[in-house]
Amino acid sequence: MPAFTFEKISPPARRAPTAAAPKKPRSVISQMIDRLADRRARRAVQDERAMRRDEKPAE
């Protein structure tokens, strides 16, 4: 029989959230892709609105 034993002690509970890591600046390429995607999305919405206007029945 061992002369001594070790207790397993759980770590203390975290009370405050950890600080978020600072965001890295985005690369130029990713910024350009974001701009292109945004323009394409805007153009798609405009085209959809124009199609809806054209589809209204004429009385």
mmCIF file of N, CA, C and O in Angstrom:
data_model
loop_
_atom_site.group_PDB
_atom_site.id
_atom_site.type_symbol
_atom_site.label_atom_id
_atom_site.label_comp_id
_atom_site.label_asym_id
_atom_site.label_seq_id
_atom_site.Cartn_x
_atom_site.Cartn_y
_atom_site.Cartn_z
ATOM 1 N N MET A 1 0.842 -1.182 0.000
ATOM 2 C CA MET A 1 0.000 0.000 0.000
ATOM 3 C C MET A 1 0.889 1.247 0.000
ATOM 4 O O MET A 1 1.836 1.315 0.780
ATOM 5 N N PRO A 2 0.554 2.242 -0.882
ATOM 6 C CA PRO A 2 1.415 3.435 -0.931
ATOM 7 C C PRO A 2 1.315 4.266 0.346
ATOM 8 O O PRO A 2 0.303 4.285 1.030
ATOM 9 N N ALA A 3 2.386 4.958 0.636
ATOM 10 C CA ALA A 3 2.438 5.779 1.843
ATOM 11 C C ALA A 3 1.670 7.087 1.673
ATOM 12 O O ALA A 3 1.225 7.667 2.656
ATOM 13 N N PHE A 4 1.536 7.536 0.455
ATOM 14 C CA PHE A 4 0.787 8.777 0.223
ATOM 15 C C PHE A 4 0.059 8.683 -1.114
ATOM 16 O O PHE A 4 0.413 7.880 -1.967
ATOM 17 N N THR A 5 -0.966 9.534 -1.331
ATOM 18 C CA THR A 5 -1.715 9.582 -2.578
ATOM 19 C C THR A 5 -1.861 11.040 -3.016
ATOM 20 O O THR A 5 -1.733 11.959 -2.199
ATOM 21 N N PHE A 6 -2.084 11.216 -4.292
ATOM 22 C CA PHE A 6 -2.282 12.558 -4.829
ATOM 23 C C PHE A 6 -3.749 12.755 -5.165
ATOM 24 O O PHE A 6 -4.396 11.873 -5.721
ATOM 25 N N GLU A 7 -4.265 13.927 -4.839
ATOM 26 C CA GLU A 7 -5.640 14.264 -5.206
ATOM 27 C C GLU A 7 -5.615 14.954 -6.564
ATOM 28 O O GLU A 7 -4.717 15.727 -6.862
ATOM 29 N N LYS A 8 -6.621 14.654 -7.332
ATOM 30 C CA LYS A 8 -6.747 15.341 -8.606
ATOM 31 C C LYS A 8 -7.528 16.622 -8.359
ATOM 32 O O LYS A 8 -8.708 16.588 -8.019
ATOM 33 N N ILE A 9 -6.872 17.746 -8.524
ATOM 34 C CA ILE A 9 -7.498 19.047 -8.272
ATOM 35 C C ILE A 9 -7.909 19.634 -9.609
ATOM 36 O O ILE A 9 -7.101 19.763 -10.523
ATOM 37 N N SER A 10 -9.179 19.996 -9.722
ATOM 38 C CA SER A 10 -9.663 20.586 -10.968
ATOM 39 C C SER A 10 -9.225 22.045 -11.048
ATOM 40 O O SER A 10 -9.078 22.719 -10.034
ATOM 41 N N PRO A 11 -9.023 22.549 -12.267
ATOM 42 C CA PRO A 11 -8.600 23.944 -12.417
ATOM 43 C C PRO A 11 -9.726 24.885 -11.992
ATOM 44 O O PRO A 11 -10.903 24.531 -12.020
ATOM 45 N N PRO A 12 -9.375 26.098 -11.580
ATOM 46 C CA PRO A 12 -10.408 27.052 -11.162
ATOM 47 C C PRO A 12 -11.314 27.427 -12.335
ATOM 48 O O PRO A 12 -10.889 27.471 -13.484
ATOM 49 N N ALA A 13 -12.572 27.687 -12.039
ATOM 50 C CA ALA A 13 -13.542 28.054 -13.069
ATOM 51 C C ALA A 13 -13.222 29.451 -13.589
ATOM 52 O O ALA A 13 -12.867 30.353 -12.824
ATOM 53 N N ARG A 14 -13.376 29.615 -14.896
ATOM 54 C CA ARG A 14 -13.126 30.931 -15.484
ATOM 55 C C ARG A 14 -14.329 31.810 -15.241
ATOM 56 O O ARG A 14 -15.445 31.445 -15.551
ATOM 57 N N ARG A 15 -14.082 32.965 -14.748
ATOM 58 C CA ARG A 15 -15.185 33.883 -14.431
ATOM 59 C C ARG A 15 -15.356 34.951 -15.502
ATOM 60 O O ARG A 15 -16.458 35.387 -15.768
ATOM 61 N N ALA A 16 -14.281 35.394 -16.101
ATOM 62 C CA ALA A 16 -14.358 36.430 -17.129
ATOM 63 C C ALA A 16 -14.007 35.802 -18.479
ATOM 64 O O ALA A 16 -13.156 34.918 -18.551
ATOM 65 N N PRO A 17 -14.673 36.238 -19.537
ATOM 66 C CA PRO A 17 -14.327 35.688 -20.856
ATOM 67 C C PRO A 17 -12.907 36.101 -21.240
ATOM 68 O O PRO A 17 -12.428 37.164 -20.846
ATOM 69 N N THR A 18 -12.247 35.264 -21.994
ATOM 70 C CA THR A 18 -10.899 35.583 -22.427
ATOM 71 C C THR A 18 -10.934 36.723 -23.426
ATOM 72 O O THR A 18 -11.890 36.892 -24.181
ATOM 73 N N ALA A 19 -9.905 37.506 -23.437
ATOM 74 C CA ALA A 19 -9.827 38.636 -24.362
ATOM 75 C C ALA A 19 -9.679 38.112 -25.781
ATOM 76 O O ALA A 19 -8.910 37.185 -26.041
ATOM 77 N N ALA A 20 -10.434 38.690 -26.692
ATOM 78 C CA ALA A 20 -10.373 38.265 -28.090
ATOM 79 C C ALA A 20 -9.044 38.708 -28.690
ATOM 80 O O ALA A 20 -8.527 39.781 -28.386
ATOM 81 N N ALA A 21 -8.507 37.891 -29.542
ATOM 82 C CA ALA A 21 -7.255 38.234 -30.208
ATOM 83 C C ALA A 21 -7.520 39.392 -31.173
ATOM 84 O O ALA A 21 -8.568 39.432 -31.823
ATOM 85 N N PRO A 22 -6.607 40.318 -31.261
ATOM 86 C CA PRO A 22 -6.829 41.437 -32.196
ATOM 87 C C PRO A 22 -6.875 40.914 -33.621
ATOM 88 O O PRO A 22 -6.127 40.019 -33.997
ATOM 89 N N LYS A 23 -7.798 41.479 -34.402
ATOM 90 C CA LYS A 23 -7.960 41.023 -35.782
ATOM 91 C C LYS A 23 -6.793 41.516 -36.629
ATOM 92 O O LYS A 23 -6.349 42.658 -36.495
ATOM 93 N N LYS A 24 -6.330 40.634 -37.487
ATOM 94 C CA LYS A 24 -5.253 41.006 -38.389
ATOM 95 C C LYS A 24 -5.845 41.830 -39.530
ATOM 96 O O LYS A 24 -6.973 41.600 -39.940
ATOM 97 N N PRO A 25 -5.087 42.780 -40.046
ATOM 98 C CA PRO A 25 -5.605 43.535 -41.192
ATOM 99 C C PRO A 25 -5.766 42.613 -42.388
ATOM 100 O O PRO A 25 -4.976 41.698 -42.595
ATOM 101 N N ARG A 26 -6.820 42.839 -43.149
ATOM 102 C CA ARG A 26 -7.110 41.977 -44.293
ATOM 103 C C ARG A 26 -6.156 42.295 -45.426
ATOM 104 O O ARG A 26 -5.741 43.424 -45.607
ATOM 105 N N SER A 27 -5.835 41.297 -46.192
ATOM 106 C CA SER A 27 -4.931 41.497 -47.314
ATOM 107 C C SER A 27 -5.639 42.278 -48.422
ATOM 108 O O SER A 27 -6.860 42.348 -48.486
ATOM 109 N N VAL A 28 -4.858 42.836 -49.293
ATOM 110 C CA VAL A 28 -5.398 43.644 -50.387
ATOM 111 C C VAL A 28 -6.253 42.772 -51.309
ATOM 112 O O VAL A 28 -7.323 43.191 -51.757
ATOM 113 N N ILE A 29 -5.808 41.549 -51.544
ATOM 114 C CA ILE A 29 -6.557 40.665 -52.445
ATOM 115 C C ILE A 29 -7.931 40.350 -51.873
ATOM 116 O O ILE A 29 -8.937 40.403 -52.585
ATOM 117 N N SER A 30 -7.992 40.038 -50.578
ATOM 118 C CA SER A 30 -9.293 39.720 -49.985
ATOM 119 C C SER A 30 -10.194 40.947 -49.971
ATOM 120 O O SER A 30 -11.405 40.831 -50.140
ATOM 121 N N GLN A 31 -9.623 42.134 -49.802
ATOM 122 C CA GLN A 31 -10.435 43.352 -49.863
ATOM 123 C C GLN A 31 -11.010 43.545 -51.262
ATOM 124 O O GLN A 31 -12.178 43.912 -51.416
ATOM 125 N N MET A 32 -10.205 43.288 -52.277
ATOM 126 C CA MET A 32 -10.683 43.434 -53.657
ATOM 127 C C MET A 32 -11.793 42.430 -53.958
ATOM 128 O O MET A 32 -12.795 42.777 -54.588
ATOM 129 N N ILE A 33 -11.624 41.195 -53.481
ATOM 130 C CA ILE A 33 -12.651 40.180 -53.714
ATOM 131 C C ILE A 33 -13.944 40.569 -53.014
ATOM 132 O O ILE A 33 -15.038 40.410 -53.574
ATOM 133 N N ASP A 34 -13.844 41.103 -51.791
ATOM 134 C CA ASP A 34 -15.040 41.554 -51.078
ATOM 135 C C ASP A 34 -15.760 42.650 -51.854
ATOM 136 O O ASP A 34 -16.988 42.659 -51.946
ATOM 137 N N ARG A 35 -15.002 43.592 -52.404
ATOM 138 C CA ARG A 35 -15.617 44.680 -53.172
ATOM 139 C C ARG A 35 -16.328 44.150 -54.410
ATOM 140 O O ARG A 35 -17.442 44.572 -54.728
ATOM 141 N N LEU A 36 -15.666 43.227 -55.112
ATOM 142 C CA LEU A 36 -16.283 42.652 -56.311
ATOM 143 C C LEU A 36 -17.556 41.886 -55.965
ATOM 144 O O LEU A 36 -18.573 42.007 -56.662
ATOM 145 N N ALA A 37 -17.508 41.120 -54.900
ATOM 146 C CA ALA A 37 -18.682 40.342 -54.502
ATOM 147 C C ALA A 37 -19.821 41.271 -54.101
ATOM 148 O O ALA A 37 -20.991 41.018 -54.423
ATOM 149 N N ASP A 38 -19.496 42.355 -53.411
ATOM 150 C CA ASP A 38 -20.522 43.307 -52.997
ATOM 151 C C ASP A 38 -21.167 43.968 -54.217
ATOM 152 O O ASP A 38 -22.392 44.081 -54.294
ATOM 153 N N ARG A 39 -20.357 44.363 -55.169
ATOM 154 C CA ARG A 39 -20.907 44.977 -56.389
ATOM 155 C C ARG A 39 -21.775 43.996 -57.162
ATOM 156 O O ARG A 39 -22.838 44.351 -57.665
ATOM 157 N N ARG A 40 -21.321 42.744 -57.253
ATOM 158 C CA ARG A 40 -22.091 41.738 -57.981
ATOM 159 C C ARG A 40 -23.432 41.497 -57.291
ATOM 160 O O ARG A 40 -24.467 41.367 -57.947
ATOM 161 N N ALA A 41 -23.427 41.463 -55.952
ATOM 162 C CA ALA A 41 -24.668 41.242 -55.213
ATOM 163 C C ALA A 41 -25.623 42.412 -55.412
ATOM 164 O O ALA A 41 -26.826 42.220 -55.613
ATOM 165 N N ARG A 42 -25.089 43.634 -55.382
ATOM 166 C CA ARG A 42 -25.940 44.812 -55.605
ATOM 167 C C ARG A 42 -26.539 44.783 -57.005
ATOM 168 O O ARG A 42 -27.711 45.087 -57.200
ATOM 169 N N ARG A 43 -25.724 44.418 -57.990
ATOM 170 C CA ARG A 43 -26.200 44.374 -59.373
ATOM 171 C C ARG A 43 -27.290 43.321 -59.530
ATOM 172 O O ARG A 43 -28.281 43.538 -60.218
ATOM 173 N N ALA A 44 -27.134 42.192 -58.856
ATOM 174 C CA ALA A 44 -28.138 41.133 -58.939
ATOM 175 C C ALA A 44 -29.463 41.602 -58.344
ATOM 176 O O ALA A 44 -30.536 41.324 -58.893
ATOM 177 N N VAL A 45 -29.401 42.333 -57.241
ATOM 178 C CA VAL A 45 -30.627 42.851 -56.620
ATOM 179 C C VAL A 45 -31.294 43.867 -57.544
ATOM 180 O O VAL A 45 -32.510 43.852 -57.719
ATOM 181 N N GLN A 46 -30.492 44.730 -58.162
ATOM 182 C CA GLN A 46 -31.056 45.729 -59.079
ATOM 183 C C GLN A 46 -31.703 45.053 -60.283
ATOM 184 O O GLN A 46 -32.778 45.454 -60.729
ATOM 185 N N ASP A 47 -31.042 44.029 -60.824
ATOM 186 C CA ASP A 47 -31.606 43.315 -61.976
ATOM 187 C C ASP A 47 -32.914 42.627 -61.599
ATOM 188 O O ASP A 47 -33.871 42.612 -62.375
ATOM 189 N N GLU A 48 -32.962 42.062 -60.410
ATOM 190 C CA GLU A 48 -34.177 41.382 -59.951
ATOM 191 C C GLU A 48 -35.333 42.376 -59.808
ATOM 192 O O GLU A 48 -36.458 42.100 -60.198
ATOM 193 N N ARG A 49 -35.025 43.545 -59.275
ATOM 194 C CA ARG A 49 -36.076 44.575 -59.136
ATOM 195 C C ARG A 49 -36.570 45.021 -60.502
ATOM 196 O O ARG A 49 -37.766 45.236 -60.710
ATOM 197 N N ALA A 50 -35.662 45.179 -61.458
ATOM 198 C CA ALA A 50 -36.044 45.603 -62.804
ATOM 199 C C ALA A 50 -36.919 44.547 -63.468
ATOM 200 O O ALA A 50 -37.898 44.879 -64.143
ATOM 201 N N MET A 51 -36.601 43.278 -63.264
ATOM 202 C CA MET A 51 -37.406 42.207 -63.848
ATOM 203 C C MET A 51 -38.804 42.200 -63.244
ATOM 204 O O MET A 51 -39.792 41.970 -63.937
ATOM 205 N N ARG A 52 -38.892 42.459 -61.953
ATOM 206 C CA ARG A 52 -40.210 42.484 -61.309
ATOM 207 C C ARG A 52 -41.063 43.620 -61.857
ATOM 208 O O ARG A 52 -42.252 43.490 -62.043
ATOM 209 N N ARG A 53 -40.421 44.755 -62.124
ATOM 210 C CA ARG A 53 -41.167 45.885 -62.681
ATOM 211 C C ARG A 53 -41.671 45.554 -64.080
ATOM 212 O O ARG A 53 -42.759 45.928 -64.472
ATOM 213 N N ASP A 54 -40.865 44.856 -64.833
ATOM 214 C CA ASP A 54 -41.234 44.504 -66.212
ATOM 215 C C ASP A 54 -42.333 43.435 -66.234
ATOM 216 O O ASP A 54 -43.104 43.369 -67.198
ATOM 217 N N GLU A 55 -42.449 42.600 -65.217
ATOM 218 C CA GLU A 55 -43.414 41.500 -65.212
ATOM 219 C C GLU A 55 -44.810 41.938 -64.799
ATOM 220 O O GLU A 55 -45.727 41.138 -64.877
ATOM 221 N N LYS A 56 -44.990 43.171 -64.326
ATOM 222 C CA LYS A 56 -46.328 43.593 -63.890
ATOM 223 C C LYS A 56 -47.289 43.557 -65.070
ATOM 224 O O LYS A 56 -46.968 44.009 -66.176
ATOM 225 N N PRO A 57 -48.470 43.008 -64.874
ATOM 226 C CA PRO A 57 -49.439 42.949 -65.977
ATOM 227 C C PRO A 57 -49.948 44.339 -66.353
ATOM 228 O O PRO A 57 -50.240 45.167 -65.507
ATOM 229 N N ALA A 58 -50.019 44.565 -67.626
ATOM 230 C CA ALA A 58 -50.513 45.852 -68.121
ATOM 231 C C ALA A 58 -52.041 45.763 -68.278
ATOM 232 O O ALA A 58 -52.550 44.827 -68.867
ATOM 233 N N GLU A 59 -52.716 46.747 -67.765
ATOM 234 C CA GLU A 59 -54.191 46.749 -67.849
ATOM 235 C C GLU A 59 -54.684 47.836 -68.752
ATOM 236 O O GLU A 59 -54.151 48.793 -69.052
#
